[in-house]
PDB file of C-alpha atoms and ligand atoms in Angstrom:
ATOM      1  CA  MET Z   1     -69.918  -6.982 -39.559  1.00  0.00           C
ATOM      2  CA  PHE Z   2     -70.552  -8.352 -36.050  1.00  0.00           C
ATOM      3  CA  GLN Z   3     -68.287 -11.027 -34.608  1.00  0.00           C
ATOM      4  CA  PRO Z   4     -67.740 -12.672 -31.215  1.00  0.00           C
ATOM      5  CA  ALA Z   5     -65.575 -10.065 -29.254  1.00  0.00           C
ATOM      6  CA  GLY Z   6     -61.879 -10.829 -29.021  1.00  0.00           C
ATOM      7  CA  THR Z   7     -60.163 -11.674 -25.772  1.00  0.00           C
ATOM      8  CA  ALA Z   8     -57.970  -8.536 -25.798  1.00  0.00           C
ATOM      9  CA  GLU Z   9     -61.084  -6.363 -26.096  1.00  0.00           C
ATOM     10  CA  ILE Z  10     -62.916  -8.086 -23.325  1.00  0.00           C
ATOM     11  CA  ILE Z  11     -59.894  -7.742 -21.081  1.00  0.00           C
ATOM     12  CA  ARG Z  12     -59.411  -4.032 -21.997  1.00  0.00           C
ATOM     13  CA  SER Z  13     -63.049  -3.302 -21.361  1.00  0.00           C
ATOM     14  CA  HIS Z  14     -62.988  -4.824 -18.020  1.00  0.00           C
ATOM     15  CA  GLN Z  15     -59.786  -2.923 -17.100  1.00  0.00           C
ATOM     16  CA  LYS Z  16     -61.435   0.315 -18.027  1.00  0.00           C
ATOM     17  CA  ASP Z  17     -64.526  -0.473 -15.991  1.00  0.00           C
ATOM     18  CA  ASP Z  18     -62.409  -1.452 -12.967  1.00  0.00           C
ATOM     19  CA  SER Z  19     -60.583   1.757 -13.078  1.00  0.00           C
ATOM     20  CA  PHE Z  20     -63.844   3.736 -13.457  1.00  0.00           C
ATOM     21  CA  LEU Z  21     -65.330   1.604 -10.618  1.00  0.00           C
ATOM     22  CA  ASN Z  22     -62.352   2.339  -8.389  1.00  0.00           C
ATOM     23  CA  SER Z  23     -62.834   6.077  -8.762  1.00  0.00           C
ATOM     24  CA  LEU Z  24     -66.640   5.719  -8.103  1.00  0.00           C
ATOM     25  CA  ARG Z  25     -65.787   3.684  -4.975  1.00  0.00           C
ATOM     26  CA  THR Z  26     -63.392   6.237  -3.808  1.00  0.00           C
ATOM     27  CA  THR Z  27     -66.031   9.094  -4.317  1.00  0.00           C
ATOM     28  CA  VAL Z  28     -68.646   7.001  -2.305  1.00  0.00           C
ATOM     29  CA  ALA Z  29     -66.012   6.380   0.399  1.00  0.00           C
ATOM     30  CA  GLU Z  30     -65.308  10.028   0.724  1.00  0.00           C
ATOM     31  CA  LEU Z  31     -68.867  10.893   0.817  1.00  0.00           C
ATOM     32  CA  ALA Z  32     -69.531   8.391   3.577  1.00  0.00           C
ATOM     33  CA  GLN Z  33     -66.488   9.631   5.484  1.00  0.00           C
ATOM     34  CA  ARG Z  34     -67.897  13.219   5.449  1.00  0.00           C
ATOM     35  CA  ILE Z  35     -71.510  12.392   6.143  1.00  0.00           C
ATOM     36  CA  ALA Z  36     -71.051   9.504   8.699  1.00  0.00           C
ATOM     37  CA  GLY Z  37     -67.461   9.904   9.894  1.00  0.00           C
ATOM     38  CA  PRO Z  38     -64.562   7.428   9.715  1.00  0.00           C
ATOM     39  CA  ARG Z  39     -65.889   5.035  12.249  1.00  0.00           C
ATOM     40  CA  ILE Z  40     -69.118   4.173  10.571  1.00  0.00           C
ATOM     41  CA  TRP Z  41     -67.369   4.149   7.233  1.00  0.00           C
ATOM     42  CA  ILE Z  42     -64.871   1.616   8.269  1.00  0.00           C
ATOM     43  CA  GLN Z  43     -67.544  -0.649   9.390  1.00  0.00           C
ATOM     44  CA  TRP Z  44     -69.570  -0.319   6.278  1.00  0.00           C
ATOM     45  CA  ARG Z  45     -66.772   0.134   3.671  1.00  0.00           C
ATOM     46  CA  ARG Z  46     -67.215  -3.280   1.923  1.00  0.00           C
ATOM     47  CA  THR Z  47     -70.943  -2.816   1.727  1.00  0.00           C
ATOM     48  CA  LEU Z  48     -70.457   0.635   0.303  1.00  0.00           C
ATOM     49  CA  ASP Z  49     -68.111  -0.780  -2.364  1.00  0.00           C
ATOM     50  CA  VAL Z  50     -70.713  -3.397  -3.265  1.00  0.00           C
ATOM     51  CA  CYS Z  51     -73.471  -0.627  -3.435  1.00  0.00           C
ATOM     52  CA  ALA Z  52     -71.178   1.369  -5.795  1.00  0.00           C
ATOM     53  CA  ASP Z  53     -70.778  -1.721  -7.995  1.00  0.00           C
ATOM     54  CA  VAL Z  54     -74.444  -2.440  -8.045  1.00  0.00           C
ATOM     55  CA  ILE Z  55     -75.291   1.082  -8.813  1.00  0.00           C
ATOM     56  CA  TYR Z  56     -72.971   1.204 -11.631  1.00  0.00           C
ATOM     57  CA  LEU Z  57     -74.353  -1.993 -13.231  1.00  0.00           C
ATOM     58  CA  LEU Z  58     -77.871  -0.705 -12.482  1.00  0.00           C
ATOM     59  CA  LEU Z  59     -77.228   2.516 -14.534  1.00  0.00           C
ATOM     60  CA  THR Z  60     -75.423   0.843 -17.379  1.00  0.00           C
ATOM     61  CA  THR Z  61     -76.059  -2.947 -18.163  1.00  0.00           C
ATOM     62  CA  CYS Z  62     -79.413  -3.098 -16.546  1.00  0.00           C
ATOM     63  CA  SER Z  63     -80.650   0.127 -18.271  1.00  0.00           C
ATOM     64  CA  ASP Z  64     -79.901  -1.079 -21.774  1.00  0.00           C
ATOM     65  CA  LEU Z  65     -76.746   0.882 -21.947  1.00  0.00           C
ATOM     66  CA  GLN Z  66     -73.027  -0.118 -22.441  1.00  0.00           C
ATOM     67  CA  THR Z  67     -70.542   0.230 -19.579  1.00  0.00           C
ATOM     68  CA  VAL Z  68     -67.704   2.684 -19.862  1.00  0.00           C
ATOM     69  CA  GLY Z  69     -65.417  -0.104 -20.715  1.00  0.00           C
ATOM     70  CA  GLU Z  70     -67.693  -1.673 -23.361  1.00  0.00           C
ATOM     71  CA  GLU Z  71     -68.214   1.540 -25.020  1.00  0.00           C
ATOM     72  CA  TYR Z  72     -64.521   2.250 -25.016  1.00  0.00           C
ATOM     73  CA  VAL Z  73     -63.630  -0.949 -26.951  1.00  0.00           C
ATOM     74  CA  ASN Z  74     -67.089  -0.935 -28.776  1.00  0.00           C
ATOM     75  CA  ILE Z  75     -68.452  -4.409 -27.608  1.00  0.00           C
ATOM     76  CA  ILE Z  76     -71.972  -5.221 -26.925  1.00  0.00           C
ATOM     77  CA  LEU Z  77     -73.608  -7.847 -24.564  1.00  0.00           C
ATOM     78  CA  THR Z  78     -75.835 -10.518 -26.243  1.00  0.00           C
ATOM     79  CA  ASP Z  79     -77.429 -13.659 -25.284  1.00  0.00           C
ATOM     80  CA  SER Z  80     -76.104 -17.013 -26.536  1.00  0.00           C
ATOM     81  CA  THR Z  81     -77.472 -16.660 -30.079  1.00  0.00           C
ATOM     82  CA  LEU Z  82     -75.265 -13.660 -30.569  1.00  0.00           C
ATOM     83  CA  ARG Z  83     -78.168 -11.832 -32.183  1.00  0.00           C
ATOM     84  CA  PHE Z  84     -80.210 -10.380 -29.302  1.00  0.00           C
ATOM     85  CA  LEU Z  85     -79.628  -8.401 -26.279  1.00  0.00           C
ATOM     86  CA  PRO Z  86     -79.776 -10.602 -23.048  1.00  0.00           C
ATOM     87  CA  SER Z  87     -83.220 -10.173 -21.393  1.00  0.00           C
ATOM     88  CA  LYS Z  88     -83.536  -7.731 -18.427  1.00  0.00           C
ATOM     89  CA  TRP Z  89     -83.933 -10.784 -16.056  1.00  0.00           C
ATOM     90  CA  ARG Z  90     -80.662 -12.307 -17.356  1.00  0.00           C
ATOM     91  CA  ARG Z  91     -78.799  -9.076 -16.965  1.00  0.00           C
ATOM     92  CA  ALA Z  92     -80.203  -8.642 -13.404  1.00  0.00           C
ATOM     93  CA  THR Z  93     -79.247 -12.051 -12.501  1.00  0.00           C
ATOM     94  CA  MET Z  94     -75.722 -11.517 -13.755  1.00  0.00           C
ATOM     95  CA  THR Z  95     -75.403  -8.359 -11.705  1.00  0.00           C
ATOM     96  CA  VAL Z  96     -76.425 -10.327  -8.616  1.00  0.00           C
ATOM     97  CA  LEU Z  97     -74.155 -13.080  -9.286  1.00  0.00           C
ATOM     98  CA  GLN Z  98     -71.172 -10.919 -10.099  1.00  0.00           C
ATOM     99  CA  VAL Z  99     -71.489  -8.391  -7.344  1.00  0.00           C
ATOM    100  CA  CYS Z 100     -73.595  -9.591  -4.420  1.00  0.00           C
ATOM    101  CA  VAL Z 101     -72.920 -13.357  -4.238  1.00  0.00           C
ATOM    102  CA  PRO Z 102     -69.225 -13.112  -3.702  1.00  0.00           C
ATOM    103  CA  TYR Z 103     -69.704 -10.461  -1.053  1.00  0.00           C
ATOM    104  CA  ILE Z 104     -72.394 -12.413   0.734  1.00  0.00           C
ATOM    105  CA  LEU Z 105     -70.203 -15.560   0.610  1.00  0.00           C
ATOM    106  CA  GLN Z 106     -67.144 -13.751   1.962  1.00  0.00           C
ATOM    107  CA  SER Z 107     -68.814 -11.940   4.704  1.00  0.00           C
ATOM    108  CA  SER Z 108     -70.794 -15.057   5.928  1.00  0.00           C
ATOM    109  CA  LEU Z 109     -67.521 -17.012   6.017  1.00  0.00           C
ATOM    110  CA  LEU Z 110     -65.909 -14.250   8.192  1.00  0.00           C
ATOM    111  CA  LYS Z 111     -68.952 -13.954  10.313  1.00  0.00           C
ATOM    112  CA  LEU Z 112     -69.030 -17.726  10.977  1.00  0.00           C
ATOM    113  CA  GLU Z 113     -65.245 -17.828  11.592  1.00  0.00           C
ATOM    114  CA  ASN Z 114     -65.565 -14.802  14.185  1.00  0.00           C
ATOM    115  CA  LEU Z 115     -68.607 -16.585  15.750  1.00  0.00           C
ATOM    116  CA  LEU Z 116     -66.735 -19.904  16.062  1.00  0.00           C
ATOM    117  CA  GLN Z 117     -63.604 -18.168  17.510  1.00  0.00           C
ATOM    118  CA  THR Z 118     -65.369 -15.913  20.048  1.00  0.00           C
ATOM    119  CA  SER Z 119     -68.746 -16.962  20.902  1.00  0.00           C
ATOM    120  CA  THR Z 120     -69.383 -19.573  23.688  1.00  0.00           C
ATOM    121  CA  SER Z 121     -73.173 -19.738  23.177  1.00  0.00           C
ATOM    122  CA  ILE Z 122     -72.995 -22.045  20.198  1.00  0.00           C
ATOM    123  CA  ASN Z 123     -73.795 -25.650  21.094  1.00  0.00           C
ATOM    124  CA  LEU Z 124     -70.662 -27.373  19.553  1.00  0.00           C
ATOM    125  CA  THR Z 125     -67.932 -29.432  21.012  1.00  0.00           C
ATOM    126  CA  PRO Z 126     -64.478 -28.031  20.910  1.00  0.00           C
ATOM    127  CA  ALA Z 127     -63.478 -30.733  18.420  1.00  0.00           C
ATOM    128  CA  ALA Z 128     -66.433 -29.909  15.977  1.00  0.00           C
ATOM    129  CA  ARG Z 129     -65.606 -26.272  16.324  1.00  0.00           C
ATOM    130  CA  GLU Z 130     -61.877 -27.060  15.322  1.00  0.00           C
ATOM    131  CA  VAL Z 131     -63.165 -29.034  12.396  1.00  0.00           C
ATOM    132  CA  ILE Z 132     -65.259 -26.358  11.011  1.00  0.00           C
ATOM    133  CA  LEU Z 133     -62.534 -23.712  11.574  1.00  0.00           C
ATOM    134  CA  ASN Z 134     -60.139 -25.966   9.727  1.00  0.00           C
ATOM    135  CA  LEU Z 135     -62.731 -26.450   6.853  1.00  0.00           C
ATOM    136  CA  LEU Z 136     -63.168 -22.653   6.317  1.00  0.00           C
ATOM    137  CA  PRO Z 137     -59.841 -21.948   4.709  1.00  0.00           C
ATOM    138  CA  LEU Z 138     -60.485 -25.100   2.433  1.00  0.00           C
ATOM    139  CA  VAL Z 139     -63.695 -23.395   1.291  1.00  0.00           C
ATOM    140  CA  ARG Z 140     -61.885 -20.074   0.506  1.00  0.00           C
ATOM    141  CA  LYS Z 141     -59.118 -22.093  -1.125  1.00  0.00           C
ATOM    142  CA  THR Z 142     -61.704 -23.883  -3.358  1.00  0.00           C
ATOM    143  CA  VAL Z 143     -63.452 -20.675  -4.371  1.00  0.00           C
ATOM    144  CA  SER Z 144     -59.973 -19.231  -5.282  1.00  0.00           C
ATOM    145  CA  VAL Z 145     -59.072 -22.358  -7.270  1.00  0.00           C
ATOM    146  CA  ILE Z 146     -62.470 -22.118  -9.176  1.00  0.00           C
ATOM    147  CA  HIS Z 147     -61.739 -18.523  -9.868  1.00  0.00           C
ATOM    148  CA  ARG Z 148     -58.330 -19.255 -11.330  1.00  0.00           C
ATOM    149  CA  CYS Z 149     -59.541 -22.213 -13.397  1.00  0.00           C
ATOM    150  CA  HIS Z 150     -62.246 -19.964 -14.836  1.00  0.00           C
ATOM    151  CA  LEU Z 151     -59.722 -17.200 -15.743  1.00  0.00           C
ATOM    152  CA  ALA Z 152     -57.391 -19.830 -17.358  1.00  0.00           C
ATOM    153  CA  MET Z 153     -60.301 -21.077 -19.404  1.00  0.00           C
ATOM    154  CA  PHE Z 154     -61.184 -17.537 -20.353  1.00  0.00           C
ATOM    155  CA  TYR Z 155     -57.644 -16.973 -21.690  1.00  0.00           C
ATOM    156  CA  ILE Z 156     -57.968 -20.274 -23.748  1.00  0.00           C
ATOM    157  CA  HIS Z 157     -61.424 -19.877 -25.132  1.00  0.00           C
ATOM    158  CA  GLY Z 158     -61.855 -16.152 -24.715  1.00  0.00           C
ATOM    159  CA  VAL Z 159     -65.707 -15.878 -24.123  1.00  0.00           C
ATOM    160  CA  PHE Z 160     -66.755 -15.486 -20.560  1.00  0.00           C
ATOM    161  CA  TYR Z 161     -64.624 -13.166 -18.309  1.00  0.00           C
ATOM    162  CA  HIS Z 162     -66.711 -13.506 -15.223  1.00  0.00           C
ATOM    163  CA  ILE Z 163     -68.249 -16.633 -13.832  1.00  0.00           C
ATOM    164  CA  ALA Z 164     -71.533 -14.789 -13.615  1.00  0.00           C
ATOM    165  CA  LYS Z 165     -71.462 -14.279 -17.354  1.00  0.00           C
ATOM    166  CA  ARG Z 166     -70.727 -18.044 -17.938  1.00  0.00           C
ATOM    167  CA  LEU Z 167     -73.635 -19.022 -15.702  1.00  0.00           C
ATOM    168  CA  THR Z 168     -76.011 -16.583 -17.465  1.00  0.00           C
ATOM    169  CA  GLY Z 169     -74.681 -17.362 -20.807  1.00  0.00           C
ATOM    170  CA  ILE Z 170     -73.994 -13.681 -21.525  1.00  0.00           C
ATOM    171  CA  HIS Z 171     -71.641 -13.135 -24.614  1.00  0.00           C
ATOM    172  CA  TYR Z 172     -70.004 -10.099 -26.186  1.00  0.00           C
ATOM    173  CA  ILE Z 173     -69.940  -9.202 -29.834  1.00  0.00           C
ATOM    174  CA  GLN Z 174     -68.139  -6.506 -31.526  1.00  0.00           C
ATOM    175  CA  TYR Z 175     -68.377  -4.584 -34.750  1.00  0.00           C
ATOM    176  CA  MET Z 176     -65.469  -5.154 -37.113  1.00  0.00           C
ATOM    177  CA  THR Z 177     -64.700  -3.824 -40.392  1.00  0.00           C
ATOM    178  CA  LYS Z 178     -62.570  -6.714 -41.521  1.00  0.00           C
ATOM    179  CA  GLU Z 179     -62.138 -10.438 -40.599  1.00  0.00           C
ATOM    180  CA  ARG Z 180     -59.934 -10.979 -37.450  1.00  0.00           C
ATOM    181  CA  SER Z 181     -56.840 -12.869 -38.192  1.00  0.00           C
ATOM    182  CA  GLU Z 182     -56.683 -16.315 -36.549  1.00  0.00           C
ATOM    183  CA  GLY Z 183     -53.299 -15.640 -34.853  1.00  0.00           C
ATOM    184  CA  SER Z 184     -54.569 -12.876 -32.577  1.00  0.00           C
ATOM    185  CA  MET Z 185     -55.883 -15.342 -29.891  1.00  0.00           C
ATOM    186  CA  ARG Z 186     -52.535 -17.201 -29.368  1.00  0.00           C
ATOM    187  CA  PRO Z 187     -50.817 -15.183 -26.763  1.00  0.00           C
ATOM    188  CA  PHE Z 188     -53.764 -15.610 -24.542  1.00  0.00           C
ATOM    189  CA  GLN Z 189     -54.015 -19.380 -25.096  1.00  0.00           C
ATOM    190  CA  ILE Z 190     -50.444 -19.691 -24.068  1.00  0.00           C
ATOM    191  CA  LEU Z 191     -51.186 -17.458 -21.007  1.00  0.00           C
ATOM    192  CA  GLY Z 192     -54.316 -19.714 -20.184  1.00  0.00           C
ATOM    193  CA  ILE Z 193     -52.196 -22.901 -20.362  1.00  0.00           C
ATOM    194  CA  LEU Z 194     -49.472 -21.336 -18.201  1.00  0.00           C
ATOM    195  CA  SER Z 195     -52.212 -20.377 -15.647  1.00  0.00           C
ATOM    196  CA  PHE Z 196     -53.359 -23.982 -15.642  1.00  0.00           C
ATOM    197  CA  LEU Z 197     -49.904 -25.380 -15.119  1.00  0.00           C
ATOM    198  CA  GLN Z 198     -49.295 -22.831 -12.281  1.00  0.00           C
ATOM    199  CA  LEU Z 199     -52.502 -23.840 -10.554  1.00  0.00           C
ATOM    200  CA  VAL Z 200     -51.763 -27.580 -10.855  1.00  0.00           C
ATOM    201  CA  SER Z 201     -48.244 -27.112  -9.531  1.00  0.00           C
ATOM    202  CA  SER Z 202     -49.513 -24.949  -6.661  1.00  0.00           C
ATOM    203  CA  LEU Z 203     -52.275 -27.546  -5.785  1.00  0.00           C
ATOM    204  CA  LEU Z 204     -49.621 -30.359  -5.902  1.00  0.00           C
ATOM    205  CA  LEU Z 205     -47.374 -28.286  -3.534  1.00  0.00           C
ATOM    206  CA  HIS Z 206     -50.346 -27.726  -1.121  1.00  0.00           C
ATOM    207  CA  LEU Z 207     -51.128 -31.476  -1.276  1.00  0.00           C
ATOM    208  CA  GLY Z 208     -47.462 -32.206  -0.503  1.00  0.00           C
ATOM    209  CA  TYR Z 209     -47.653 -29.885   2.463  1.00  0.00           C
ATOM    210  CA  LEU Z 210     -50.781 -31.589   3.706  1.00  0.00           C
ATOM    211  CA  VAL Z 211     -49.142 -35.067   3.427  1.00  0.00           C
ATOM    212  CA  VAL Z 212     -46.110 -33.858   5.268  1.00  0.00           C
ATOM    213  CA  ALA Z 213     -48.225 -32.182   7.930  1.00  0.00           C
ATOM    214  CA  LEU Z 214     -50.323 -35.303   8.367  1.00  0.00           C
ATOM    215  CA  HIS Z 215     -47.233 -37.424   8.443  1.00  0.00           C
ATOM    216  CA  ASN Z 216     -45.860 -35.379  11.255  1.00  0.00           C
ATOM    217  CA  GLY Z 217     -49.087 -35.794  13.047  1.00  0.00           C
ATOM    218  CA  LYS Z 218     -49.636 -32.074  13.414  1.00  0.00           C
ATOM    219  CA  ASN Z 219     -53.123 -30.732  13.260  1.00  0.00           C
ATOM    220  CA  SER Z 220     -51.952 -27.861  11.102  1.00  0.00           C
ATOM    221  CA  ARG Z 221     -54.546 -25.433   9.723  1.00  0.00           C
ATOM    222  CA  LEU Z 222     -54.355 -24.789   5.925  1.00  0.00           C
ATOM    223  CA  PRO Z 223     -52.519 -21.557   5.138  1.00  0.00           C
ATOM    224  CA  SER Z 224     -55.412 -19.328   4.191  1.00  0.00           C
ATOM    225  CA  GLU Z 225     -55.127 -16.973   1.277  1.00  0.00           C
ATOM    226  CA  THR Z 226     -57.498 -14.424   2.362  1.00  0.00           C
ATOM    227  CA  ASN Z 227     -56.337 -12.748   5.576  1.00  0.00           C
ATOM    228  CA  SER Z 228     -58.032 -13.791   8.623  1.00  0.00           C
ATOM    229  CA  PHE Z 229     -58.159 -10.332   9.974  1.00  0.00           C
ATOM    230  CA  VAL Z 230     -61.176  -9.931  12.227  1.00  0.00           C
ATOM    231  CA  GLU Z 231     -63.425  -7.354  10.803  1.00  0.00           C
ATOM    232  CA  ALA Z 232     -65.298  -4.732  12.872  1.00  0.00           C
ATOM    233  CA  ASP Z 233     -64.970  -6.769  16.098  1.00  0.00           C
ATOM    234  CA  THR Z 234     -67.148  -4.144  17.689  1.00  0.00           C
ATOM    235  CA  SER Z 235     -68.994  -6.704  19.721  1.00  0.00           C
ATOM    236  CA  GLY Z 236     -66.169  -6.963  22.415  1.00  0.00           C
ATOM    237  CA  THR Z 237     -66.860  -4.073  24.703  1.00  0.00           C
ATOM    238  CA  ASN Z 238     -64.409  -5.508  27.218  1.00  0.00           C
ATOM    239  CA  ILE Z 239     -61.349  -4.695  25.107  1.00  0.00           C
ATOM    240  CA  PRO Z 240     -58.983  -2.445  27.036  1.00  0.00           C
ATOM    241  CA  ALA Z 241     -58.615   1.047  25.548  1.00  0.00           C
ATOM    242  CA  SER Z 242     -54.927   0.532  24.992  1.00  0.00           C
ATOM    243  CA  GLU Z 243     -55.568  -2.364  22.675  1.00  0.00           C
ATOM    244  CA  LYS Z 244     -58.562  -0.807  20.789  1.00  0.00           C
ATOM    245  CA  CYS Z 245     -58.304   0.478  17.149  1.00  0.00           C
ATOM    246  CA  PRO Z 246     -60.041   3.875  16.879  1.00  0.00           C
ATOM    247  CA  LEU Z 247     -61.236   3.013  13.430  1.00  0.00           C
ATOM    248  CA  CYS Z 248     -62.885  -0.404  13.818  1.00  0.00           C
ATOM    249  CA  LEU Z 249     -63.209  -0.185  17.592  1.00  0.00           C
ATOM    250  CA  GLY Z 250     -62.253  -3.802  17.823  1.00  0.00           C
ATOM    251  CA  ARG Z 251     -59.038  -5.215  19.109  1.00  0.00           C
ATOM    252  CA  ARG Z 252     -55.987  -3.891  17.213  1.00  0.00           C
ATOM    253  CA  HIS Z 253     -54.580  -6.386  14.689  1.00  0.00           C
ATOM    254  CA  GLN Z 254     -50.927  -5.776  13.535  1.00  0.00           C
ATOM    255  CA  SER Z 255     -50.684  -2.414  15.311  1.00  0.00           C
ATOM    256  CA  THR Z 256     -49.414   0.298  13.064  1.00  0.00           C
ATOM    257  CA  LEU Z 257     -48.040   3.703  14.174  1.00  0.00           C
ATOM    258  CA  THR Z 258     -48.644   6.943  12.388  1.00  0.00           C
ATOM    259  CA  PRO Z 259     -46.075   9.707  12.563  1.00  0.00           C
ATOM    260  CA  CYS Z 260     -48.367  11.632  14.972  1.00  0.00           C
ATOM    261  CA  GLY Z 261     -48.177   8.677  17.525  1.00  0.00           C
ATOM    262  CA  HIS Z 262     -51.578   7.079  16.985  1.00  0.00           C
ATOM    263  CA  LEU Z 263     -52.082   3.465  16.639  1.00  0.00           C
ATOM    264  CA  TYR Z 264     -54.294   1.647  14.303  1.00  0.00           C
ATOM    265  CA  CYS Z 265     -54.859  -1.807  12.809  1.00  0.00           C
ATOM    266  CA  TRP Z 266     -52.523  -2.078   9.736  1.00  0.00           C
ATOM    267  CA  LYS Z 267     -55.587  -2.982   7.484  1.00  0.00           C
ATOM    268  CA  CYS Z 268     -57.762  -0.197   8.864  1.00  0.00           C
ATOM    269  CA  ILE Z 269     -55.159   2.712   8.609  1.00  0.00           C
ATOM    270  CA  HIS Z 270     -53.962   1.341   5.147  1.00  0.00           C
ATOM    271  CA  GLU Z 271     -57.550   1.330   3.780  1.00  0.00           C
ATOM    272  CA  TRP Z 272     -58.161   4.697   5.144  1.00  0.00           C
ATOM    273  CA  CYS Z 273     -55.022   6.167   3.483  1.00  0.00           C
ATOM    274  CA  VAL Z 274     -56.210   4.926   0.123  1.00  0.00           C
ATOM    275  CA  THR Z 275     -58.651   7.813   0.137  1.00  0.00           C
ATOM    276  CA  LYS Z 276     -57.001  10.342   2.601  1.00  0.00           C
ATOM    277  CA  GLN Z 277     -53.495  10.517   3.641  1.00  0.00           C
ATOM    278  CA  GLU Z 278     -53.913  11.859   7.072  1.00  0.00           C
ATOM    279  CA  CYS Z 279     -54.653  10.631  10.657  1.00  0.00           C
ATOM    280  CA  PRO Z 280     -58.377   9.978  11.274  1.00  0.00           C
ATOM    281  CA  LEU Z 281     -57.858  11.245  14.895  1.00  0.00           C
ATOM    282  CA  CYS Z 282     -55.716  14.356  14.724  1.00  0.00           C
ATOM    283  CA  ARG Z 283     -55.931  15.162  10.916  1.00  0.00           C
ATOM    284  CA  ASP Z 284     -52.129  15.186  10.822  1.00  0.00           C
ATOM    285  CA  GLN Z 285     -51.008  14.711   7.141  1.00  0.00           C
ATOM    286  CA  PHE Z 286     -48.459  12.100   6.188  1.00  0.00           C
ATOM    287  CA  PRO Z 287     -47.437   9.920   3.187  1.00  0.00           C
ATOM    288  CA  VAL Z 288     -48.447   6.255   3.487  1.00  0.00           C
ATOM    289  CA  ASN Z 289     -44.736   5.136   3.467  1.00  0.00           C
ATOM    290  CA  ARG Z 290     -44.368   6.774   6.914  1.00  0.00           C
ATOM    291  CA  LEU Z 291     -46.642   4.250   8.589  1.00  0.00           C
ATOM    292  CA  ILE Z 292     -44.762   1.907  10.770  1.00  0.00           C
ATOM    293  CA  ALA Z 293     -46.021  -1.746  11.314  1.00  0.00           C
ATOM    294  CA  LEU Z 294     -45.024  -2.535  14.887  1.00  0.00           C
ATOM    295  CA  GLN Z 295     -43.394  -5.922  15.200  1.00  0.00           C
ATOM    296  CA  ASN Z 296     -43.787  -7.951  18.451  1.00  0.00           C
ATOM    297  CA  PHE Z 297     -46.037  -5.202  19.812  1.00  0.00           C
ATOM    298  CA  ASP Z 298     -49.604  -6.967  20.041  1.00  0.00           C
ATOM    299  CA  PRO Z 299     -50.252  -9.405  22.758  1.00  0.00           C
ATOM    300  CA  VAL Z 300     -49.980 -13.027  21.340  1.00  0.00           C
ATOM    301  CA  GLU Z 301     -53.493 -13.946  19.900  1.00  0.00           C
ATOM    302  CA  VAL Z 302     -55.025 -17.162  21.182  1.00  0.00           C
ATOM    303  CA  ARG Z 303     -56.502 -19.115  18.347  1.00  0.00           C
TER     304      ARG Z 303
HETATM  305 ZN1   ZN F   1     -58.841  -1.535  13.215  1.00  0.00          ZN
HETATM  306 ZN1   ZN F   2     -52.846  11.240  14.727  1.00  0.00          ZN
END
């Protein structure tokens, strides 16, 4: 008989999909590196990851097929009646919401931040600029809080793993030979409650931090969860060669030394090493733990 899928099965299916997607992303990255070279790849790597995700969902969910993870635990997508497959439109909307929207949001926030920090052509007073720059980490924080709330709710109710599935009302059912025992959900409910408690306590801590900062009269920026690493800062052609990263062609952030003596951004070389453990310039092979992050090396960044 068919029943709503259990929390454990949904989690296991997404873990399986994630590991499959990771290998797909790595393959796409390797292909891009071979065809277009490391510089182009490092500029487009996030877009390529999104393309890999979209292709995967187009070939599975949008083509009336199960994903690898869904097949692995034998669960099927349905609409809210739990009787019919979700319509094609609904599945397409879910794909866009799940893969494209977070990417667009993240990259527009990053672009806006870069623009406000570097461009002088925008008609904004320095005060307004500062206010928007202070608001950006708050937007990121809010998004991450929504995500964590949603995950805690998933652990408690065990229906929608992704926000996209909640918004489009896409459920999972599973074929079972016998009735599921009631107790099987309990560990996840405890996890959900613990996640909520952790979220509330971290928010309270953050609030306390803000109050103290305001009390001290400091105009302190909220600590941002996502790194403010300036991505692909290729617009600046006036960066001295000694401060340029050969991968992103922008100003080097957190300079990192390879055993062969080449310098890169920490982020750039680290991401490069995920697929290939060699120097992009001289092809010298080395294990990732030989990378040395240079402390007090970069010139102090003006923010
Ligand atoms: Zn770089
Ligand atoms: Zn090298």
